[in-house]
Tab-separated table of C-alpha atoms and ligand atoms in Angstrom:
chain	number	residue	atom	x	y	z
N	1	MET	CA	54.087	-40.166	5.123
N	2	VAL	CA	57.380	-40.718	6.922
N	3	TYR	CA	60.758	-42.258	6.209
N	4	PRO	CA	61.329	-44.761	4.651
N	5	GLU	CA	58.141	-44.295	2.545
N	6	TYR	CA	58.918	-40.623	2.022
N	7	ARG	CA	62.459	-39.805	1.035
N	8	PRO	CA	62.877	-36.099	0.251
N	9	ARG	CA	66.195	-36.858	-1.415
N	10	ARG	CA	64.386	-38.623	-4.298
N	11	MET	CA	63.454	-35.298	-5.822
N	12	ARG	CA	66.911	-33.800	-5.376
N	13	ARG	CA	68.858	-36.332	-7.400
N	14	ASN	CA	69.594	-34.273	-10.442
N	15	GLU	CA	69.167	-30.749	-11.762
N	16	ALA	CA	66.211	-31.665	-13.983
N	17	LEU	CA	64.235	-32.915	-10.987
N	18	ARG	CA	65.307	-29.986	-8.851
N	19	SER	CA	64.284	-27.414	-11.425
N	20	LEU	CA	60.975	-29.202	-11.989
N	21	ILE	CA	59.913	-28.574	-8.399
N	22	ARG	CA	61.694	-25.264	-7.732
N	23	GLU	CA	59.299	-22.993	-5.832
N	24	THR	CA	60.892	-19.591	-6.344
N	25	SER	CA	62.534	-18.016	-9.347
N	26	LEU	CA	64.055	-14.678	-10.172
N	27	SER	CA	63.253	-12.695	-13.274
N	28	ALA	CA	65.150	-9.740	-14.731
N	29	ALA	CA	61.806	-8.048	-15.401
N	30	GLN	CA	61.291	-7.555	-11.662
N	31	LEU	CA	64.710	-6.119	-10.896
N	32	VAL	CA	65.282	-2.382	-10.575
N	33	TYR	CA	68.737	-0.842	-10.991
N	34	PRO	CA	69.668	2.318	-9.047
N	35	LEU	CA	71.467	5.098	-10.929
N	36	PHE	CA	73.396	7.961	-9.313
N	37	ILE	CA	73.370	11.017	-11.524
N	38	VAL	CA	76.011	13.718	-11.094
N	39	PRO	CA	76.657	17.072	-12.812
N	40	GLY	CA	79.204	17.385	-15.595
N	41	LYS	CA	79.925	15.601	-18.848
N	42	LYS	CA	81.445	12.196	-19.565
N	43	VAL	CA	81.550	11.368	-15.871
N	44	LYS	CA	81.644	7.712	-14.895
N	45	LYS	CA	83.179	7.456	-11.454
N	46	GLU	CA	83.204	4.281	-9.423
N	47	VAL	CA	81.873	4.549	-5.866
N	48	SER	CA	84.762	3.393	-3.686
N	49	SER	CA	82.635	1.400	-1.264
N	50	MET	CA	80.523	-0.112	-4.070
N	51	PRO	CA	82.747	-1.768	-6.687
N	52	GLY	CA	81.003	-1.914	-10.057
N	53	VAL	CA	78.598	0.935	-9.210
N	54	HIS	CA	79.231	4.360	-10.706
N	55	GLN	CA	78.164	7.948	-10.422
N	56	ILE	CA	77.379	9.007	-13.970
N	57	SER	CA	76.541	12.229	-15.769
N	58	VAL	CA	73.331	12.779	-17.718
N	59	ASP	CA	75.045	12.299	-21.101
N	60	GLN	CA	76.111	8.783	-20.072
N	61	ILE	CA	72.841	7.398	-18.781
N	62	ALA	CA	71.395	6.336	-22.108
N	63	ILE	CA	74.422	4.058	-22.602
N	64	GLU	CA	73.856	2.562	-19.180
N	65	ALA	CA	70.136	2.155	-19.793
N	66	LYS	CA	70.676	0.423	-23.139
N	67	GLU	CA	73.000	-2.067	-21.479
N	68	LEU	CA	70.287	-2.778	-18.897
N	69	GLN	CA	67.735	-3.293	-21.631
N	70	THR	CA	69.832	-5.826	-23.480
N	71	LEU	CA	70.010	-7.735	-20.193
N	72	GLY	CA	66.234	-7.658	-19.779
N	73	VAL	CA	66.248	-5.184	-16.885
N	74	ASN	CA	63.598	-2.645	-17.714
N	75	ALA	CA	63.480	-0.363	-14.685
N	76	VAL	CA	65.805	2.127	-13.020
N	77	ILE	CA	65.486	4.233	-9.891
N	78	LEU	CA	67.173	7.623	-10.063
N	79	PHE	CA	69.115	9.469	-7.375
N	80	GLY	CA	70.518	12.913	-8.112
N	81	ILE	CA	73.557	14.659	-6.703
N	82	PRO	CA	72.999	18.365	-7.388
N	83	GLU	CA	75.612	21.007	-8.123
N	84	LYS	CA	74.579	23.067	-5.114
N	85	LYS	CA	72.854	22.125	-1.865
N	86	ASP	CA	70.959	24.520	0.387
N	87	GLY	CA	69.012	24.545	3.629
N	88	LEU	CA	65.690	23.906	1.911
N	89	GLY	CA	66.750	21.266	-0.574
N	90	SER	CA	65.349	23.433	-3.355
N	91	GLY	CA	67.381	21.592	-6.017
N	92	ALA	CA	65.050	18.640	-5.511
N	93	HIS	CA	62.147	20.309	-7.327
N	94	ASP	CA	64.064	22.414	-9.839
N	95	GLN	CA	62.479	21.687	-13.232
N	96	ASP	CA	65.989	21.863	-14.669
N	97	GLY	CA	67.514	19.893	-11.799
N	98	ILE	CA	69.747	16.894	-12.140
N	99	VAL	CA	67.062	14.202	-11.823
N	100	GLN	CA	64.587	16.107	-13.975
N	101	ARG	CA	67.187	16.336	-16.754
N	102	ALA	CA	68.036	12.673	-16.376
N	103	ILE	CA	64.368	11.701	-16.695
N	104	ARG	CA	63.972	13.730	-19.881
N	105	GLU	CA	67.158	12.232	-21.340
N	106	LEU	CA	65.981	8.681	-20.631
N	107	LYS	CA	62.460	9.304	-21.904
N	108	ASN	CA	63.895	10.842	-25.079
N	109	LYS	CA	66.326	8.076	-25.845
N	110	ILE	CA	64.666	4.947	-24.415
N	111	PRO	CA	60.964	5.682	-23.925
N	112	GLU	CA	60.052	2.095	-22.958
N	113	LEU	CA	62.403	2.038	-19.965
N	114	LEU	CA	60.521	2.419	-16.686
N	115	VAL	CA	61.835	5.432	-14.813
N	116	ILE	CA	61.292	5.430	-11.065
N	117	THR	CA	62.444	8.406	-9.021
N	118	ASP	CA	63.466	8.509	-5.392
N	119	VAL	CA	61.650	11.422	-3.782
N	120	CYS	CA	63.653	12.784	-0.858
N	121	LEU	CA	65.559	15.877	0.150
N	122	CYS	CA	68.727	14.525	1.775
N	123	GLU	CA	70.827	14.743	-1.380
N	124	TYR	CA	69.724	18.355	-1.827
N	125	THR	CA	69.982	19.806	1.676
N	126	ASP	CA	73.310	21.181	2.927
N	127	HIS	CA	72.681	19.528	6.317
N	128	GLY	CA	71.949	16.141	4.715
N	129	HIS	CA	68.657	15.481	6.486
N	130	CYS	CA	65.540	14.358	4.642
N	131	GLY	CA	63.493	17.501	5.294
N	132	PHE	CA	63.228	21.065	6.608
N	133	LEU	CA	64.971	21.732	9.880
N	134	VAL	CA	63.344	23.714	12.654
N	135	ASN	CA	65.622	23.960	15.691
N	136	ASP	CA	67.731	21.110	14.335
N	137	GLU	CA	64.741	18.818	14.056
N	138	VAL	CA	63.162	17.727	10.777
N	139	ASP	CA	59.792	19.451	10.681
N	140	ASN	CA	57.229	17.036	9.293
N	141	ASP	CA	54.469	19.218	7.950
N	142	THR	CA	56.559	21.849	6.188
N	143	THR	CA	58.573	19.058	4.580
N	144	LEU	CA	55.444	17.518	3.038
N	145	GLU	CA	54.873	20.445	0.755
N	146	ILE	CA	58.368	20.359	-0.698
N	147	LEU	CA	58.214	16.589	-1.154
N	148	ALA	CA	54.964	16.912	-3.069
N	149	LYS	CA	56.507	19.641	-5.224
N	150	THR	CA	59.462	17.353	-5.893
N	151	ALA	CA	57.253	14.431	-6.900
N	152	LEU	CA	55.280	16.745	-9.177
N	153	SER	CA	58.452	18.011	-10.848
N	154	HIS	CA	59.448	14.392	-11.553
N	155	ALA	CA	56.028	13.677	-12.994
N	156	LYS	CA	56.241	16.741	-15.232
N	157	ALA	CA	59.652	15.639	-16.474
N	158	GLY	CA	58.135	12.295	-17.500
N	159	ALA	CA	58.824	9.831	-14.666
N	160	ASP	CA	56.737	6.636	-14.609
N	161	LEU	CA	56.626	6.032	-10.871
N	162	VAL	CA	57.548	8.156	-7.846
N	163	ALA	CA	59.037	6.615	-4.722
N	164	PRO	CA	59.071	8.757	-1.562
N	165	SER	CA	61.840	7.621	0.815
N	166	ASP	CA	61.797	10.388	3.425
N	167	MET	CA	59.637	8.691	6.100
N	168	MET	CA	57.615	11.827	6.907
N	169	ASP	CA	54.118	11.157	8.211
N	170	GLY	CA	51.396	11.848	5.672
N	171	ARG	CA	53.618	12.172	2.629
N	172	VAL	CA	51.817	9.639	0.457
N	173	ALA	CA	48.503	11.475	0.877
N	174	GLU	CA	50.138	14.842	0.204
N	175	ILE	CA	51.925	13.602	-2.917
N	176	ARG	CA	48.774	11.842	-4.174
N	177	ALA	CA	46.701	14.997	-3.744
N	178	THR	CA	49.267	17.197	-5.493
N	179	LEU	CA	49.638	14.769	-8.392
N	180	ASP	CA	45.865	14.498	-8.783
N	181	GLU	CA	45.357	18.266	-8.734
N	182	ASN	CA	47.827	18.523	-11.582
N	183	ASN	CA	46.271	15.853	-13.778
N	184	PHE	CA	48.731	13.154	-12.866
N	185	GLU	CA	46.069	10.881	-11.378
N	186	MET	CA	47.590	7.963	-13.312
N	187	MET	CA	51.049	8.372	-11.764
N	188	PRO	CA	51.632	5.504	-9.324
N	189	ILE	CA	53.355	5.898	-5.954
N	190	MET	CA	55.759	3.275	-4.650
N	191	SER	CA	56.092	4.092	-0.996
N	192	TYR	CA	59.176	3.290	1.042
N	193	ALA	CA	56.542	2.359	3.624
N	194	VAL	CA	58.832	0.524	5.997
N	195	LYS	CA	62.278	2.052	6.037
N	196	TYR	CA	64.549	1.346	8.950
N	197	ALA	CA	67.243	3.589	10.407
N	198	SER	CA	69.942	1.260	9.168
N	199	ALA	CA	73.726	1.136	9.206
N	200	TYR	CA	73.461	-0.731	5.901
N	201	TYR	CA	73.004	2.612	4.093
N	202	GLY	CA	76.644	3.602	4.677
N	203	PRO	CA	78.006	3.067	1.151
N	204	PHE	CA	74.939	4.741	-0.405
N	205	ARG	CA	75.725	7.909	1.466
N	206	ASP	CA	79.143	7.932	-0.228
N	207	ALA	CA	77.464	7.407	-3.589
N	208	ALA	CA	74.746	10.008	-3.050
N	209	GLU	CA	76.836	12.373	-0.932
N	210	SER	CA	73.992	12.548	1.554
N	211	THR	CA	75.480	11.814	4.979
N	212	PRO	CA	73.728	13.920	7.628
N	213	GLN	CA	76.079	16.667	8.824
N	214	PHE	CA	74.961	16.152	12.410
N	215	GLY	CA	72.931	13.550	14.259
N	216	ASP	CA	71.238	10.644	12.532
N	217	ARG	CA	67.890	9.726	10.957
N	218	ARG	CA	66.410	7.849	13.901
N	219	ALA	CA	63.813	10.527	14.563
N	220	TYR	CA	62.109	9.682	11.252
N	221	GLN	CA	63.312	6.265	10.032
N	222	MET	CA	62.129	3.184	11.912
N	223	ASP	CA	63.727	1.442	14.864
N	224	PRO	CA	65.218	-1.889	13.658
N	225	ALA	CA	63.734	-3.600	16.704
N	226	ASN	CA	60.125	-3.038	15.627
N	227	SER	CA	57.863	-5.159	13.482
N	228	ARG	CA	54.313	-4.370	14.627
N	229	GLU	CA	55.104	-0.747	13.833
N	230	ALA	CA	55.914	-1.845	10.282
N	231	LEU	CA	52.299	-2.946	9.878
N	232	ARG	CA	51.034	0.401	11.129
N	233	GLU	CA	53.323	2.275	8.737
N	234	ALA	CA	52.211	0.129	5.813
N	235	THR	CA	48.528	0.464	6.741
N	236	LEU	CA	48.830	4.254	6.731
N	237	ASP	CA	50.446	4.264	3.299
N	238	VAL	CA	47.836	1.919	1.867
N	239	ASP	CA	45.082	4.159	3.217
N	240	GLU	CA	46.810	7.240	1.820
N	241	GLY	CA	46.888	5.738	-1.665
N	242	ALA	CA	50.180	3.922	-2.154
N	243	ASP	CA	50.231	1.626	-5.191
N	244	VAL	CA	53.314	-0.376	-4.208
N	245	LEU	CA	54.779	-0.919	-0.732
N	246	MET	CA	58.478	-1.219	-0.030
N	247	VAL	CA	60.578	-2.674	2.749
N	248	LYS	CA	64.143	-1.482	3.190
N	249	PRO	CA	66.753	-2.886	3.809
N	250	ALA	CA	65.970	-6.419	2.652
N	251	LEU	CA	68.157	-9.193	4.029
N	252	ALA	CA	68.071	-8.190	7.701
N	253	TYR	CA	64.298	-7.636	7.409
N	254	LEU	CA	63.029	-10.747	5.635
N	255	ASP	CA	60.540	-11.298	8.465
N	256	ILE	CA	59.068	-7.878	7.736
N	257	ILE	CA	58.786	-8.652	4.024
N	258	ALA	CA	57.000	-11.917	4.862
N	259	ARG	CA	54.659	-10.175	7.292
N	260	LEU	CA	53.702	-7.470	4.833
N	261	ARG	CA	53.172	-10.100	2.131
N	262	ASP	CA	50.693	-11.865	4.443
N	263	GLU	CA	48.862	-8.753	5.548
N	264	PHE	CA	48.565	-6.700	2.349
N	265	ASP	CA	47.635	-7.473	-1.206
N	266	LEU	CA	49.484	-4.631	-2.904
N	267	PRO	CA	52.614	-5.359	-4.933
N	268	LEU	CA	55.601	-5.489	-2.607
N	269	ALA	CA	59.104	-4.243	-3.288
N	270	ALA	CA	62.272	-4.801	-1.296
N	271	TYR	CA	65.421	-2.695	-1.455
N	272	GLN	CA	68.610	-4.697	-1.195
N	273	VAL	CA	70.647	-1.710	-0.035
N	274	SER	CA	74.203	-0.545	-0.556
N	275	GLY	CA	75.641	-2.215	2.561
N	276	GLU	CA	74.167	-5.565	1.567
N	277	TYR	CA	75.891	-5.224	-1.796
N	278	ALA	CA	79.169	-3.963	-0.340
N	279	MET	CA	79.455	-6.827	2.149
N	280	ILE	CA	79.114	-9.461	-0.548
N	281	LYS	CA	81.560	-7.646	-2.826
N	282	ALA	CA	84.105	-7.215	-0.033
N	283	ALA	CA	84.009	-10.837	1.097
N	284	GLU	CA	84.215	-11.963	-2.519
N	285	ALA	CA	87.251	-9.744	-3.135
N	286	LYS	CA	88.940	-11.356	-0.146
N	287	GLY	CA	88.248	-14.763	-1.628
N	288	TRP	CA	86.174	-15.688	1.409
N	289	ILE	CA	82.892	-16.450	-0.338
N	290	ASP	CA	81.630	-17.294	-3.816
N	291	GLY	CA	80.157	-13.866	-4.553
N	292	GLU	CA	77.968	-15.001	-7.428
N	293	ARG	CA	76.301	-17.753	-5.448
N	294	VAL	CA	75.838	-15.589	-2.363
N	295	MET	CA	74.272	-12.883	-4.538
N	296	GLN	CA	71.839	-15.427	-5.971
N	297	GLU	CA	71.008	-16.836	-2.586
N	298	ALA	CA	70.376	-13.400	-1.077
N	299	LEU	CA	68.124	-12.332	-3.963
N	300	LEU	CA	66.263	-15.621	-3.850
N	301	SER	CA	65.632	-15.235	-0.115
N	302	ILE	CA	64.101	-11.809	-0.698
N	303	LYS	CA	61.821	-13.246	-3.361
N	304	ARG	CA	60.959	-16.265	-1.229
N	305	ALA	CA	60.063	-14.005	1.693
N	306	GLY	CA	57.427	-12.425	-0.549
N	307	ALA	CA	58.848	-9.496	-2.498
N	308	ASP	CA	57.656	-9.071	-6.089
N	309	ILE	CA	60.096	-6.337	-7.039
N	310	ILE	CA	63.740	-6.133	-5.946
N	311	ILE	CA	65.743	-2.929	-6.156
N	312	THR	CA	69.352	-4.066	-6.316
N	313	TYR	CA	72.849	-2.984	-7.336
N	314	PHE	CA	73.234	-6.575	-8.527
N	315	ALA	CA	70.527	-6.147	-11.191
N	316	LYS	CA	72.979	-6.333	-14.093
N	317	GLU	CA	74.995	-9.228	-12.706
N	318	MET	CA	71.903	-11.197	-11.775
N	319	ALA	CA	70.307	-10.578	-15.156
N	320	ARG	CA	73.478	-11.713	-16.887
N	321	LEU	CA	73.375	-14.908	-14.874
N	322	LEU	CA	69.715	-15.457	-15.730
N	323	MET	CA	70.573	-15.278	-19.430
N	324	LYS	CA	73.024	-18.177	-19.200
Q	1	LIG	C1	67.360	8.640	0.778
Q	1	LIG	C2	67.689	7.214	0.541
Q	1	LIG	C3	68.651	6.412	1.189
Q	1	LIG	C4	68.661	5.196	0.519
Q	1	LIG	C5	67.683	5.261	-0.469
Q	1	LIG	N1	67.074	6.508	-0.431
Q	1	LIG	C6	69.611	6.718	2.255
Q	1	LIG	C7	69.209	7.075	3.594
Q	1	LIG	O1	68.052	7.057	3.992
Q	1	LIG	O2	70.139	7.456	4.317
Q	1	LIG	C8	69.565	4.043	0.828
Q	1	LIG	C9	69.850	3.107	-0.282
Q	1	LIG	C10	71.026	2.230	-0.094
Q	1	LIG	O3	71.671	2.188	0.960
Q	1	LIG	O4	71.335	1.535	-1.071
Q	1	LIG	N2	66.485	8.898	1.800
Q	2	LIG	ZN1	66.469	11.123	2.500
């Protein structure tokens, strides 16, 4: 069928027709909101490069979580900024650590809220890298053990889902085995399977105080130029027992999201990272773009590319818009 028999504009004439045939939609139930937990009491400090996003103390998170719930957002991912950092990142698996306390607080006050935890060491190491250093290089196999210990400590504190973001080889298998040995065989793993060494993480590192003190993360995070490698990474994580796969960042990697969607049948998450958020906020503040519409368009593109779950700093704003 060609013009003039087929006129695509017929179905675009008004909003009722457009919404009748809309192929993709967003739902608050599939958004995940990141929370940055800091020591202290009554802390709610805006991250300078992420307007609207705050570092908060444990006593404030129930308030935050209740607000999310009223908006229909039922999942958070936790990042902790510990009081002290050390060479081994030992704060990461402290049963009384910052994230562990935050999990218990949330599970006490709002048991239905889904609590996801980021499993990594960079916020806990004094050098800011995601694992143990041996001669200034992150040593893969010694790091695995501490990651597994960290995931286990989150499970013990009551987390619902653990999400390793370190990009060490073999970490999904190691975490799965440790969880299983400790009777947490029902704890799912959402693997940051395809995580690129990205400049889009800049504002996050302000929020999480996790900038590497020397060098960069290119020896463990993926090269932005590669997409076949993304399939190999994802295949490994599937074989090691991942329950959900993740691609990160999102907008600059929509092709990767689409490829993983085609190749794998596991649920797929995408992380719309701090830099993606900051760029929209900055251009909006300058009056250069309509921030709300650009937010919607970006989130829709991630969904359209094939993501089921979106981790986003826009979760509240988007959910508010969905309620209108
Ligand atoms: C920790 C981690 C990072 C992000 C999530 N988990 C930072 C990094 O790898 O440097 C980035 C999230 C964001 O930018 O919003 N490994
Ligand atoms: Zn890390």
